[in-house]
């Protein structure tokens, strides 16, 4: 891990997946907040100020696309990794167009999640990025 840890929000209504993500991210040294629907997720973004969010696209009360749109309307910039078990190219494009930085198709591996975390860490905390070794 490149940093002391990020403050991450998981917005996911499938509790077993949400708990698996929470446990993995916590083991990786991150603080984790959890929301189980889009309205709770929007509230957490506005009140808790996470560094980044993992957002299920299909959610009760406010969809992931609706949440991304709302964040855009509010002028809130937040790195969001969209996740969907009902993936389509149109949905992925819509998420990315609304500001998501990545789109994961469920199920995904923890190795894939680790790669996404590394990209988030380098993006959010570039000053803490380890300098490449100059030795051969």
GROMACS .gro file of N, CA, C and O in nm:
model
  544
    1UNK      N    1   0.084  -0.118   0.000
    1UNK     CA    2   0.000   0.000   0.000
    1UNK      C    3   0.088   0.124   0.000
    1UNK      O    4   0.188   0.129   0.069
    2UNK      N    5   0.051   0.225  -0.073
    2UNK     CA    6   0.134   0.343  -0.088
    2UNK      C    7   0.108   0.448   0.017
    2UNK      O    8   0.193   0.533   0.040
    3UNK      N    9  -0.006   0.449   0.079
    3UNK     CA   10  -0.040   0.554   0.174
    3UNK      C   11  -0.076   0.493   0.308
    3UNK      O   12  -0.083   0.373   0.324
    4UNK      N   13  -0.101   0.580   0.405
    4UNK     CA   14  -0.142   0.534   0.538
    4UNK      C   15  -0.287   0.487   0.535
    4UNK      O   16  -0.337   0.437   0.634
    5UNK      N   17  -0.354   0.500   0.426
    5UNK     CA   18  -0.492   0.454   0.416
    5UNK      C   19  -0.584   0.564   0.369
    5UNK      O   20  -0.565   0.681   0.401
    6UNK      N   21  -0.683   0.524   0.294
    6UNK     CA   22  -0.783   0.617   0.245
    6UNK      C   23  -0.911   0.599   0.324
    6UNK      O   24  -0.932   0.498   0.390
    7UNK      N   25  -0.997   0.696   0.314
    7UNK     CA   26  -1.130   0.691   0.373
    7UNK      C   27  -1.224   0.657   0.257
    7UNK      O   28  -1.248   0.739   0.169
    8UNK      N   29  -1.274   0.533   0.258
    8UNK     CA   30  -1.351   0.482   0.144
    8UNK      C   31  -1.496   0.455   0.182
    8UNK      O   32  -1.525   0.407   0.292
    9UNK      N   33  -1.585   0.486   0.092
    9UNK     CA   34  -1.728   0.463   0.110
    9UNK      C   35  -1.772   0.352   0.016
    9UNK      O   36  -1.744   0.357  -0.104
   10UNK      N   37  -1.840   0.252   0.072
   10UNK     CA   38  -1.900   0.146  -0.008
   10UNK      C   39  -2.050   0.170  -0.009
   10UNK      O   40  -2.112   0.178   0.098
   11UNK      N   41  -2.107   0.182  -0.128
   11UNK     CA   42  -2.252   0.199  -0.142
   11UNK      C   43  -2.302   0.075  -0.216
   11UNK      O   44  -2.289   0.063  -0.338
   12UNK      N   45  -2.354  -0.019  -0.140
   12UNK     CA   46  -2.390  -0.152  -0.192
   12UNK      C   47  -2.505  -0.208  -0.109
   12UNK      O   48  -2.498  -0.210   0.013
   13UNK      N   49  -2.611  -0.255  -0.177
   13UNK     CA   50  -2.728  -0.307  -0.106
   13UNK      C   51  -2.720  -0.458  -0.080
   13UNK      O   52  -2.797  -0.511  -0.001
   14UNK      N   53  -2.628  -0.528  -0.145
   14UNK     CA   54  -2.610  -0.672  -0.119
   14UNK      C   55  -2.514  -0.686  -0.001
   14UNK      O   56  -2.392  -0.672  -0.016
   15UNK      N   57  -2.570  -0.711   0.118
   15UNK     CA   58  -2.492  -0.710   0.241
   15UNK      C   59  -2.371  -0.803   0.240
   15UNK      O   60  -2.262  -0.762   0.282
   16UNK      N   61  -2.382  -0.929   0.192
   16UNK     CA   62  -2.262  -1.015   0.191
   16UNK      C   63  -2.146  -0.954   0.110
   16UNK      O   64  -2.031  -0.959   0.153
   17UNK      N   65  -2.176  -0.895  -0.006
   17UNK     CA   66  -2.071  -0.832  -0.086
   17UNK      C   67  -2.018  -0.708  -0.015
   17UNK      O   68  -1.896  -0.686  -0.010
   18UNK      N   69  -2.106  -0.627   0.040
   18UNK     CA   70  -2.064  -0.506   0.112
   18UNK      C   71  -1.970  -0.541   0.227
   18UNK      O   72  -1.867  -0.476   0.247
   19UNK      N   73  -2.003  -0.647   0.300
   19UNK     CA   74  -1.919  -0.688   0.413
   19UNK      C   75  -1.785  -0.743   0.367
   19UNK      O   76  -1.682  -0.718   0.429
   20UNK      N   77  -1.784  -0.819   0.257
   20UNK     CA   78  -1.659  -0.870   0.202
   20UNK      C   79  -1.569  -0.754   0.159
   20UNK      O   80  -1.449  -0.752   0.190
   21UNK      N   81  -1.626  -0.658   0.087
   21UNK     CA   82  -1.549  -0.540   0.046
   21UNK      C   83  -1.497  -0.464   0.167
   21UNK      O   84  -1.380  -0.426   0.172
   22UNK      N   85  -1.585  -0.442   0.265
   22UNK     CA   86  -1.546  -0.369   0.386
   22UNK      C   87  -1.430  -0.438   0.456
   22UNK      O   88  -1.331  -0.375   0.491
   23UNK      N   89  -1.441  -0.569   0.475
   23UNK     CA   90  -1.336  -0.644   0.544
   23UNK      C   91  -1.204  -0.638   0.468
   23UNK      O   92  -1.097  -0.616   0.527
   24UNK      N   93  -1.209  -0.656   0.336
   24UNK     CA   94  -1.088  -0.651   0.255
   24UNK      C   95  -1.023  -0.513   0.261
   24UNK      O   96  -0.901  -0.502   0.282
   25UNK      N   97  -1.102  -0.409   0.242
   25UNK     CA   98  -1.047  -0.273   0.243
   25UNK      C   99  -0.990  -0.238   0.380
   25UNK      O  100  -0.886  -0.173   0.390
   26UNK      N  101  -1.058  -0.282   0.485
   26UNK     CA  102  -1.010  -0.258   0.620
   26UNK      C  103  -0.876  -0.329   0.642
   26UNK      O  104  -0.782  -0.271   0.699
   27UNK      N  105  -0.865  -0.454   0.596
   27UNK     CA  106  -0.740  -0.529   0.609
   27UNK      C  107  -0.626  -0.462   0.531
   27UNK      O  108  -0.510  -0.474   0.569
   28UNK      N  109  -0.661  -0.390   0.425
   28UNK     CA  110  -0.561  -0.318   0.346
   28UNK      C  111  -0.522  -0.185   0.412
   28UNK      O  112  -0.442  -0.111   0.357
   29UNK      N  113  -0.582  -0.154   0.528
   29UNK     CA  114  -0.544  -0.034   0.603
   29UNK      C  115  -0.629   0.088   0.578
   29UNK      O  116  -0.591   0.200   0.615
   30UNK      N  117  -0.746   0.070   0.517
   30UNK     CA  118  -0.832   0.184   0.486
   30UNK      C  119  -0.945   0.197   0.588
   30UNK      O  120  -0.989   0.097   0.645
   31UNK      N  121  -0.991   0.319   0.609
   31UNK     CA  122  -1.113   0.343   0.686
   31UNK      C  123  -1.229   0.319   0.591
   31UNK      O  124  -1.225   0.364   0.476
   32UNK      N  125  -1.332   0.250   0.638
   32UNK     CA  126  -1.442   0.215   0.549
   32UNK      C  127  -1.575   0.258   0.609
   32UNK      O  128  -1.605   0.230   0.724
   33UNK      N  129  -1.654   0.327   0.527
   33UNK     CA  130  -1.791   0.365   0.559
   33UNK      C  131  -1.881   0.280   0.471
   33UNK      O  132  -1.844   0.245   0.359
   34UNK      N  133  -2.000   0.250   0.520
   34UNK     CA  134  -2.091   0.164   0.445
   34UNK      C  135  -2.230   0.228   0.436
   34UNK      O  136  -2.281   0.277   0.536
   35UNK      N  137  -2.286   0.227   0.317
   35UNK     CA  138  -2.423   0.272   0.293
   35UNK      C  139  -2.493   0.165   0.211
   35UNK      O  140  -2.433   0.105   0.122
   36UNK      N  141  -2.622   0.140   0.240
   36UNK     CA  142  -2.693   0.030   0.174
   36UNK      C  143  -2.794   0.075   0.069
   36UNK      O  144  -2.862  -0.008   0.011
   37UNK      N  145  -2.805   0.205   0.045
   37UNK     CA  146  -2.890   0.253  -0.063
   37UNK      C  147  -2.836   0.387  -0.113
   37UNK      O  148  -2.747   0.445  -0.050
   38UNK      N  149  -2.889   0.434  -0.224
   38UNK     CA  150  -2.838   0.556  -0.285
   38UNK      C  151  -2.857   0.680  -0.201
   38UNK      O  152  -2.769   0.767  -0.199
   39UNK      N  153  -2.967   0.690  -0.128
   39UNK     CA  154  -2.991   0.807  -0.045
   39UNK      C  155  -2.890   0.813   0.070
   39UNK      O  156  -2.831   0.917   0.098
   40UNK      N  157  -2.869   0.696   0.136
   40UNK     CA  158  -2.767   0.691   0.243
   40UNK      C  159  -2.629   0.722   0.186
   40UNK      O  160  -2.548   0.789   0.251
   41UNK      N  161  -2.601   0.672   0.067
   41UNK     CA  162  -2.473   0.697   0.003
   41UNK      C  163  -2.450   0.844  -0.025
   41UNK      O  164  -2.342   0.897   0.003
   42UNK      N  165  -2.550   0.911  -0.079
   42UNK     CA  166  -2.538   1.054  -0.106
   42UNK      C  167  -2.516   1.131   0.023
   42UNK      O  168  -2.429   1.219   0.031
   43UNK      N  169  -2.591   1.096   0.125
   43UNK     CA  170  -2.575   1.161   0.256
   43UNK      C  171  -2.434   1.141   0.309
   43UNK      O  172  -2.370   1.235   0.358
   44UNK      N  173  -2.382   1.019   0.298
   44UNK     CA  174  -2.246   0.991   0.347
   44UNK      C  175  -2.140   1.070   0.270
   44UNK      O  176  -2.045   1.120   0.328
   45UNK      N  177  -2.158   1.082   0.139
   45UNK     CA  178  -2.064   1.161   0.060
   45UNK      C  179  -2.064   1.305   0.108
   45UNK      O  180  -1.958   1.365   0.131
   46UNK      N  181  -2.182   1.361   0.128
   46UNK     CA  182  -2.193   1.502   0.165
   46UNK      C  183  -2.150   1.529   0.309
   46UNK      O  184  -2.090   1.632   0.338
   47UNK      N  185  -2.178   1.435   0.400
   47UNK     CA  186  -2.150   1.458   0.542
   47UNK      C  187  -2.015   1.403   0.587
   47UNK      O  188  -1.955   1.459   0.678
   48UNK      N  189  -1.970   1.294   0.529
   48UNK     CA  190  -1.849   1.228   0.577
   48UNK      C  191  -1.723   1.260   0.495
   48UNK      O  192  -1.613   1.238   0.542
   49UNK      N  193  -1.742   1.307   0.372
   49UNK     CA  194  -1.629   1.345   0.289
   49UNK      C  195  -1.526   1.236   0.263
   49UNK      O  196  -1.408   1.256   0.289
   50UNK      N  197  -1.568   1.121   0.210
   50UNK     CA  198  -1.471   1.014   0.181
   50UNK      C  199  -1.374   1.055   0.070
   50UNK      O  200  -1.401   1.147  -0.007
   51UNK      N  201  -1.261   0.985   0.065
   51UNK     CA  202  -1.164   1.008  -0.042
   51UNK      C  203  -1.212   0.951  -0.175
   51UNK      O  204  -1.180   1.004  -0.282
   52UNK      N  205  -1.285   0.841  -0.169
   52UNK     CA  206  -1.335   0.774  -0.289
   52UNK      C  207  -1.452   0.684  -0.250
   52UNK      O  208  -1.473   0.658  -0.131
   53UNK      N  209  -1.526   0.638  -0.350
   53UNK     CA  210  -1.642   0.552  -0.323
   53UNK      C  211  -1.648   0.437  -0.422
   53UNK      O  212  -1.609   0.450  -0.538
   54UNK      N  213  -1.700   0.324  -0.373
   54UNK     CA  214  -1.734   0.209  -0.455
   54UNK      C  215  -1.886   0.206  -0.460
   54UNK      O  216  -1.951   0.194  -0.356
   55UNK      N  217  -1.942   0.221  -0.579
   55UNK     CA  218  -2.085   0.245  -0.595
   55UNK      C  219  -2.152   0.138  -0.680
   55UNK      O  220  -2.120   0.122  -0.799
   56UNK      N  221  -2.247   0.066  -0.620
   56UNK     CA  222  -2.329  -0.027  -0.697
   56UNK      C  223  -2.419   0.056  -0.787
   56UNK      O  224  -2.472   0.159  -0.745
   57UNK      N  225  -2.437   0.013  -0.909
   57UNK     CA  226  -2.520   0.089  -1.004
   57UNK      C  227  -2.669   0.067  -0.976
   57UNK      O  228  -2.749   0.159  -0.987
   58UNK      N  229  -2.706  -0.055  -0.937
   58UNK     CA  230  -2.846  -0.086  -0.910
   58UNK      C  231  -2.869  -0.083  -0.759
   58UNK      O  232  -2.826  -0.172  -0.687
   59UNK      N  233  -2.934   0.024  -0.713
   59UNK     CA  234  -2.958   0.047  -0.570
   59UNK      C  235  -3.102   0.087  -0.545
   59UNK      O  236  -3.164   0.150  -0.631
   60UNK      N  237  -3.153   0.058  -0.425
   60UNK     CA  238  -3.285   0.110  -0.390
   60UNK      C  239  -3.278   0.259  -0.355
   60UNK      O  240  -3.173   0.310  -0.319
   61UNK      N  241  -3.390   0.325  -0.367
   61UNK     CA  242  -3.413   0.466  -0.329
   61UNK      C  243  -3.349   0.568  -0.421
   61UNK      O  244  -3.409   0.669  -0.451
   62UNK      N  245  -3.227   0.543  -0.466
   62UNK     CA  246  -3.158   0.630  -0.562
   62UNK      C  247  -3.055   0.543  -0.632
   62UNK      O  248  -2.966   0.488  -0.566
   63UNK      N  249  -3.067   0.530  -0.762
   63UNK     CA  250  -2.974   0.443  -0.836
   63UNK      C  251  -2.833   0.500  -0.835
   63UNK      O  252  -2.812   0.618  -0.806
   64UNK      N  253  -2.737   0.415  -0.869
   64UNK     CA  254  -2.600   0.462  -0.879
   64UNK      C  255  -2.585   0.571  -0.984
   64UNK      O  256  -2.515   0.670  -0.962
   65UNK      N  257  -2.653   0.556  -1.098
   65UNK     CA  258  -2.649   0.661  -1.200
   65UNK      C  259  -2.711   0.790  -1.147
   65UNK      O  260  -2.660   0.899  -1.172
   66UNK      N  261  -2.821   0.775  -1.073
   66UNK     CA  262  -2.886   0.892  -1.013
   66UNK      C  263  -2.795   0.962  -0.914
   66UNK      O  264  -2.788   1.085  -0.908
   67UNK      N  265  -2.722   0.884  -0.836
   67UNK     CA  266  -2.629   0.941  -0.739
   67UNK      C  267  -2.516   1.014  -0.810
   67UNK      O  268  -2.478   1.126  -0.771
   68UNK      N  269  -2.460   0.954  -0.915
   68UNK     CA  270  -2.355   1.020  -0.992
   68UNK      C  271  -2.405   1.152  -1.051
   68UNK      O  272  -2.335   1.253  -1.048
   69UNK      N  273  -2.526   1.150  -1.104
   69UNK     CA  274  -2.586   1.271  -1.161
   69UNK      C  275  -2.603   1.378  -1.053
   69UNK      O  276  -2.575   1.496  -1.074
   70UNK      N  277  -2.650   1.337  -0.937
   70UNK     CA  278  -2.671   1.432  -0.825
   70UNK      C  279  -2.538   1.494  -0.780
   70UNK      O  280  -2.530   1.613  -0.755
   71UNK      N  281  -2.434   1.413  -0.772
   71UNK     CA  282  -2.302   1.465  -0.734
   71UNK      C  283  -2.254   1.568  -0.836
   71UNK      O  284  -2.199   1.673  -0.801
   72UNK      N  285  -2.278   1.538  -0.963
   72UNK     CA  286  -2.239   1.631  -1.069
   72UNK      C  287  -2.316   1.762  -1.054
   72UNK      O  288  -2.258   1.871  -1.065
   73UNK      N  289  -2.448   1.754  -1.029
   73UNK     CA  290  -2.529   1.875  -1.012
   73UNK      C  291  -2.482   1.959  -0.894
   73UNK      O  292  -2.489   2.082  -0.897
   74UNK      N  293  -2.434   1.891  -0.788
   74UNK     CA  294  -2.387   1.961  -0.668
   74UNK      C  295  -2.243   2.009  -0.682
   74UNK      O  296  -2.190   2.074  -0.592
   75UNK      N  297  -2.178   1.975  -0.794
   75UNK     CA  298  -2.040   2.016  -0.814
   75UNK      C  299  -1.942   1.944  -0.725
   75UNK      O  300  -1.835   1.996  -0.694
   76UNK      N  301  -1.978   1.824  -0.681
   76UNK     CA  302  -1.892   1.746  -0.592
   76UNK      C  303  -1.803   1.654  -0.674
   76UNK      O  304  -1.852   1.572  -0.750
   77UNK      N  305  -1.675   1.668  -0.657
   77UNK     CA  306  -1.579   1.583  -0.727
   77UNK      C  307  -1.536   1.472  -0.632
   77UNK      O  308  -1.487   1.499  -0.523
   78UNK      N  309  -1.558   1.349  -0.672
   78UNK     CA  310  -1.523   1.233  -0.590
   78UNK      C  311  -1.489   1.118  -0.684
   78UNK      O  312  -1.568   1.085  -0.772
   79UNK      N  313  -1.371   1.057  -0.667
   79UNK     CA  314  -1.342   0.938  -0.746
   79UNK      C  315  -1.439   0.826  -0.710
   79UNK      O  316  -1.448   0.786  -0.594
   80UNK      N  317  -1.513   0.779  -0.808
   80UNK     CA  318  -1.613   0.674  -0.787
   80UNK      C  319  -1.581   0.555  -0.875
   80UNK      O  320  -1.559   0.571  -0.996
   81UNK      N  321  -1.580   0.438  -0.814
   81UNK     CA  322  -1.566   0.313  -0.888
   81UNK      C  323  -1.705   0.252  -0.893
   81UNK      O  324  -1.761   0.213  -0.791
   82UNK      N  325  -1.765   0.249  -1.012
   82UNK     CA  326  -1.898   0.192  -1.029
   82UNK      C  327  -1.887   0.040  -1.040
   82UNK      O  328  -1.789  -0.013  -1.095
   83UNK      N  329  -1.986  -0.030  -0.984
   83UNK     CA  330  -1.988  -0.177  -0.985
   83UNK      C  331  -2.127  -0.222  -1.027
   83UNK      O  332  -2.226  -0.165  -0.984
   84UNK      N  333  -2.131  -0.326  -1.110
   84UNK     CA  334  -2.262  -0.377  -1.151
   84UNK      C  335  -2.257  -0.525  -1.184
   84UNK      O  336  -2.163  -0.572  -1.247
   85UNK      N  337  -2.360  -0.595  -1.141
   85UNK     CA  338  -2.377  -0.735  -1.177
   85UNK      C  339  -2.461  -0.749  -1.303
   85UNK      O  340  -2.481  -0.857  -1.355
   86UNK      N  341  -2.513  -0.637  -1.352
   86UNK     CA  342  -2.597  -0.635  -1.473
   86UNK      C  343  -2.528  -0.549  -1.578
   86UNK      O  344  -2.587  -0.458  -1.634
   87UNK      N  345  -2.402  -0.577  -1.601
   87UNK     CA  346  -2.318  -0.490  -1.684
   87UNK      C  347  -2.361  -0.486  -1.829
   87UNK      O  348  -2.401  -0.586  -1.886
   88UNK      N  349  -2.352  -0.366  -1.883
   88UNK     CA  350  -2.371  -0.347  -2.027
   88UNK      C  351  -2.279  -0.233  -2.069
   88UNK      O  352  -2.238  -0.151  -1.987
   89UNK      N  353  -2.247  -0.229  -2.197
   89UNK     CA  354  -2.161  -0.121  -2.247
   89UNK      C  355  -2.227   0.014  -2.227
   89UNK      O  356  -2.161   0.111  -2.191
   90UNK      N  357  -2.358   0.021  -2.250
   90UNK     CA  358  -2.429   0.148  -2.232
   90UNK      C  359  -2.421   0.195  -2.087
   90UNK      O  360  -2.399   0.314  -2.061
   91UNK      N  361  -2.441   0.102  -1.995
   91UNK     CA  362  -2.434   0.138  -1.853
   91UNK      C  363  -2.294   0.184  -1.815
   91UNK      O  364  -2.276   0.284  -1.745
   92UNK      N  365  -2.193   0.112  -1.860
   92UNK     CA  366  -2.055   0.150  -1.831
   92UNK      C  367  -2.024   0.289  -1.887
   92UNK      O  368  -1.967   0.373  -1.817
   93UNK      N  369  -2.063   0.313  -2.011
   93UNK     CA  370  -2.042   0.446  -2.071
   93UNK      C  371  -2.113   0.554  -1.993
   93UNK      O  372  -2.057   0.661  -1.970
   94UNK      N  373  -2.237   0.528  -1.951
   94UNK     CA  374  -2.312   0.627  -1.874
   94UNK      C  375  -2.243   0.659  -1.742
   94UNK      O  376  -2.232   0.775  -1.703
   95UNK      N  377  -2.194   0.557  -1.674
   95UNK     CA  378  -2.122   0.579  -1.547
   95UNK      C  379  -1.998   0.663  -1.569
   95UNK      O  380  -1.972   0.759  -1.495
   96UNK      N  381  -1.919   0.627  -1.670
   96UNK     CA  382  -1.796   0.701  -1.697
   96UNK      C  383  -1.826   0.844  -1.742
   96UNK      O  384  -1.757   0.938  -1.702
   97UNK      N  385  -1.931   0.862  -1.820
   97UNK     CA  386  -1.971   0.995  -1.864
   97UNK      C  387  -2.012   1.083  -1.746
   97UNK      O  388  -1.989   1.205  -1.746
   98UNK      N  389  -2.070   1.022  -1.643
   98UNK     CA  390  -2.113   1.097  -1.525
   98UNK      C  391  -2.003   1.112  -1.420
   98UNK      O  392  -2.026   1.164  -1.312
   99UNK      N  393  -1.882   1.065  -1.453
   99UNK     CA  394  -1.769   1.092  -1.365
   99UNK      C  395  -1.705   0.974  -1.294
   99UNK      O  396  -1.608   0.992  -1.221
  100UNK      N  397  -1.757   0.853  -1.312
  100UNK     CA  398  -1.692   0.738  -1.251
  100UNK      C  399  -1.552   0.723  -1.311
  100UNK      O  400  -1.531   0.750  -1.429
  101UNK      N  401  -1.457   0.681  -1.228
  101UNK     CA  402  -1.319   0.664  -1.277
  101UNK      C  403  -1.292   0.521  -1.321
  101UNK      O  404  -1.193   0.495  -1.390
  102UNK      N  405  -1.380   0.429  -1.283
  102UNK     CA  406  -1.363   0.288  -1.318
  102UNK      C  407  -1.500   0.221  -1.313
  102UNK      O  408  -1.591   0.268  -1.244
  103UNK      N  409  -1.513   0.111  -1.385
  103UNK     CA  410  -1.637   0.035  -1.389
  103UNK      C  411  -1.600  -0.112  -1.373
  103UNK      O  412  -1.526  -0.166  -1.455
  104UNK      N  413  -1.645  -0.174  -1.264
  104UNK     CA  414  -1.617  -0.315  -1.238
  104UNK      C  415  -1.743  -0.398  -1.260
  104UNK      O  416  -1.851  -0.361  -1.213
  105UNK      N  417  -1.727  -0.508  -1.330
  105UNK     CA  418  -1.837  -0.602  -1.349
  105UNK      C  419  -1.831  -0.706  -1.238
  105UNK      O  420  -1.727  -0.768  -1.216
  106UNK      N  421  -1.943  -0.720  -1.165
  106UNK     CA  422  -1.951  -0.821  -1.059
  106UNK      C  423  -1.983  -0.956  -1.121
  106UNK      O  424  -2.063  -0.961  -1.215
  107UNK      N  425  -1.924  -1.061  -1.071
  107UNK     CA  426  -1.826  -1.063  -0.961
  107UNK      C  427  -1.687  -1.025  -1.013
  107UNK      O  428  -1.653  -1.050  -1.128
  108UNK      N  429  -1.608  -0.963  -0.927
  108UNK     CA  430  -1.470  -0.930  -0.961
  108UNK      C  431  -1.380  -0.990  -0.852
  108UNK      O  432  -1.425  -1.019  -0.742
  109UNK      N  433  -1.254  -1.007  -0.886
  109UNK     CA  434  -1.160  -1.070  -0.792
  109UNK      C  435  -1.102  -0.964  -0.698
  109UNK      O  436  -1.101  -0.844  -0.729
  110UNK      N  437  -1.050  -1.012  -0.585
  110UNK     CA  438  -0.982  -0.920  -0.493
  110UNK      C  439  -0.852  -0.869  -0.555
  110UNK      O  440  -0.810  -0.757  -0.524
  111UNK      N  441  -0.792  -0.946  -0.646
  111UNK     CA  442  -0.674  -0.898  -0.717
  111UNK      C  443  -0.710  -0.777  -0.803
  111UNK      O  444  -0.635  -0.679  -0.808
  112UNK      N  445  -0.822  -0.785  -0.870
  112UNK     CA  446  -0.869  -0.671  -0.953
  112UNK      C  447  -0.896  -0.551  -0.865
  112UNK      O  448  -0.861  -0.438  -0.897
  113UNK      N  449  -0.958  -0.574  -0.749
  113UNK     CA  450  -0.986  -0.466  -0.655
  113UNK      C  451  -0.855  -0.403  -0.605
  113UNK      O  452  -0.845  -0.281  -0.592
  114UNK      N  453  -0.754  -0.485  -0.580
  114UNK     CA  454  -0.623  -0.433  -0.536
  114UNK      C  455  -0.562  -0.340  -0.641
  114UNK      O  456  -0.506  -0.236  -0.607
  115UNK      N  457  -0.575  -0.379  -0.768
  115UNK     CA  458  -0.523  -0.292  -0.875
  115UNK      C  459  -0.596  -0.158  -0.879
  115UNK      O  460  -0.534  -0.053  -0.894
  116UNK      N  461  -0.727  -0.162  -0.863
  116UNK     CA  462  -0.806  -0.038  -0.862
  116UNK      C  463  -0.764   0.048  -0.743
  116UNK      O  464  -0.749   0.171  -0.755
  117UNK      N  465  -0.743  -0.014  -0.627
  117UNK     CA  466  -0.697   0.061  -0.508
  117UNK      C  467  -0.564   0.129  -0.534
  117UNK      O  468  -0.543   0.245  -0.494
  118UNK      N  469  -0.471   0.058  -0.598
  118UNK     CA  470  -0.341   0.117  -0.627
  118UNK      C  471  -0.354   0.241  -0.715
  118UNK      O  472  -0.289   0.342  -0.692
  119UNK      N  473  -0.440   0.233  -0.815
  119UNK     CA  474  -0.462   0.348  -0.904
  119UNK      C  475  -0.523   0.463  -0.824
  119UNK      O  476  -0.481   0.578  -0.839
  120UNK      N  477  -0.621   0.435  -0.739
  120UNK     CA  478  -0.681   0.540  -0.656
  120UNK      C  479  -0.577   0.605  -0.566
  120UNK      O  480  -0.573   0.727  -0.552
  121UNK      N  481  -0.492   0.524  -0.504
  121UNK     CA  482  -0.391   0.578  -0.413
  121UNK      C  483  -0.295   0.671  -0.486
  121UNK      O  484  -0.264   0.780  -0.438
  122UNK      N  485  -0.249   0.629  -0.603
  122UNK     CA  486  -0.155   0.712  -0.680
  122UNK      C  487  -0.224   0.840  -0.728
  122UNK      O  488  -0.166   0.947  -0.727
  123UNK      N  489  -0.350   0.827  -0.766
  123UNK     CA  490  -0.426   0.943  -0.814
  123UNK      C  491  -0.455   1.042  -0.701
  123UNK      O  492  -0.438   1.163  -0.717
  124UNK      N  493  -0.498   0.990  -0.587
  124UNK     CA  494  -0.536   1.077  -0.475
  124UNK      C  495  -0.418   1.131  -0.398
  124UNK      O  496  -0.425   1.241  -0.343
  125UNK      N  497  -0.310   1.055  -0.390
  125UNK     CA  498  -0.195   1.093  -0.309
  125UNK      C  499  -0.066   1.082  -0.389
  125UNK      O  500   0.023   1.006  -0.354
  126UNK      N  501  -0.052   1.161  -0.496
  126UNK     CA  502   0.066   1.147  -0.583
  126UNK      C  503   0.197   1.177  -0.511
  126UNK      O  504   0.300   1.120  -0.544
  127UNK      N  505   0.195   1.263  -0.411
  127UNK     CA  506   0.319   1.299  -0.340
  127UNK      C  507   0.372   1.181  -0.259
  127UNK      O  508   0.491   1.173  -0.230
  128UNK      N  509   0.284   1.087  -0.223
  128UNK     CA  510   0.326   0.972  -0.144
  128UNK      C  511   0.366   0.853  -0.230
  128UNK      O  512   0.403   0.750  -0.179
  129UNK      N  513   0.356   0.871  -0.361
  129UNK     CA  514   0.393   0.763  -0.452
  129UNK      C  515   0.541   0.731  -0.435
  129UNK      O  516   0.624   0.821  -0.424
  130UNK      N  517   0.574   0.605  -0.431
  130UNK     CA  518   0.713   0.565  -0.414
  130UNK      C  519   0.790   0.596  -0.543
  130UNK      O  520   0.742   0.569  -0.652
  131UNK      N  521   0.908   0.654  -0.525
  131UNK     CA  522   0.991   0.685  -0.640
  131UNK      C  523   1.043   0.555  -0.700
  131UNK      O  524   1.076   0.462  -0.627
  132UNK      N  525   1.049   0.548  -0.832
  132UNK     CA  526   1.101   0.425  -0.894
  132UNK      C  527   1.249   0.409  -0.861
  132UNK      O  528   1.321   0.506  -0.846
  133UNK      N  529   1.291   0.286  -0.853
  133UNK     CA  530   1.430   0.254  -0.822
  133UNK      C  531   1.515   0.284  -0.946
  133UNK      O  532   1.480   0.248  -1.057
  134UNK      N  533   1.629   0.350  -0.923
  134UNK     CA  534   1.719   0.381  -1.035
  134UNK      C  535   1.826   0.275  -1.052
  134UNK      O  536   1.901   0.277  -1.148
  135UNK      N  537   1.836   0.182  -0.956
  135UNK     CA  538   1.938   0.077  -0.967
  135UNK      C  539   1.892  -0.030  -1.066
  135UNK      O  540   1.775  -0.053  -1.085
  136UNK      N  541   1.989  -0.096  -1.128
  136UNK     CA  542   1.952  -0.199  -1.225
  136UNK      C  543   1.942  -0.335  -1.166
  136UNK      O  544   1.971  -0.378  -1.073
   0.00000   0.00000   0.00000
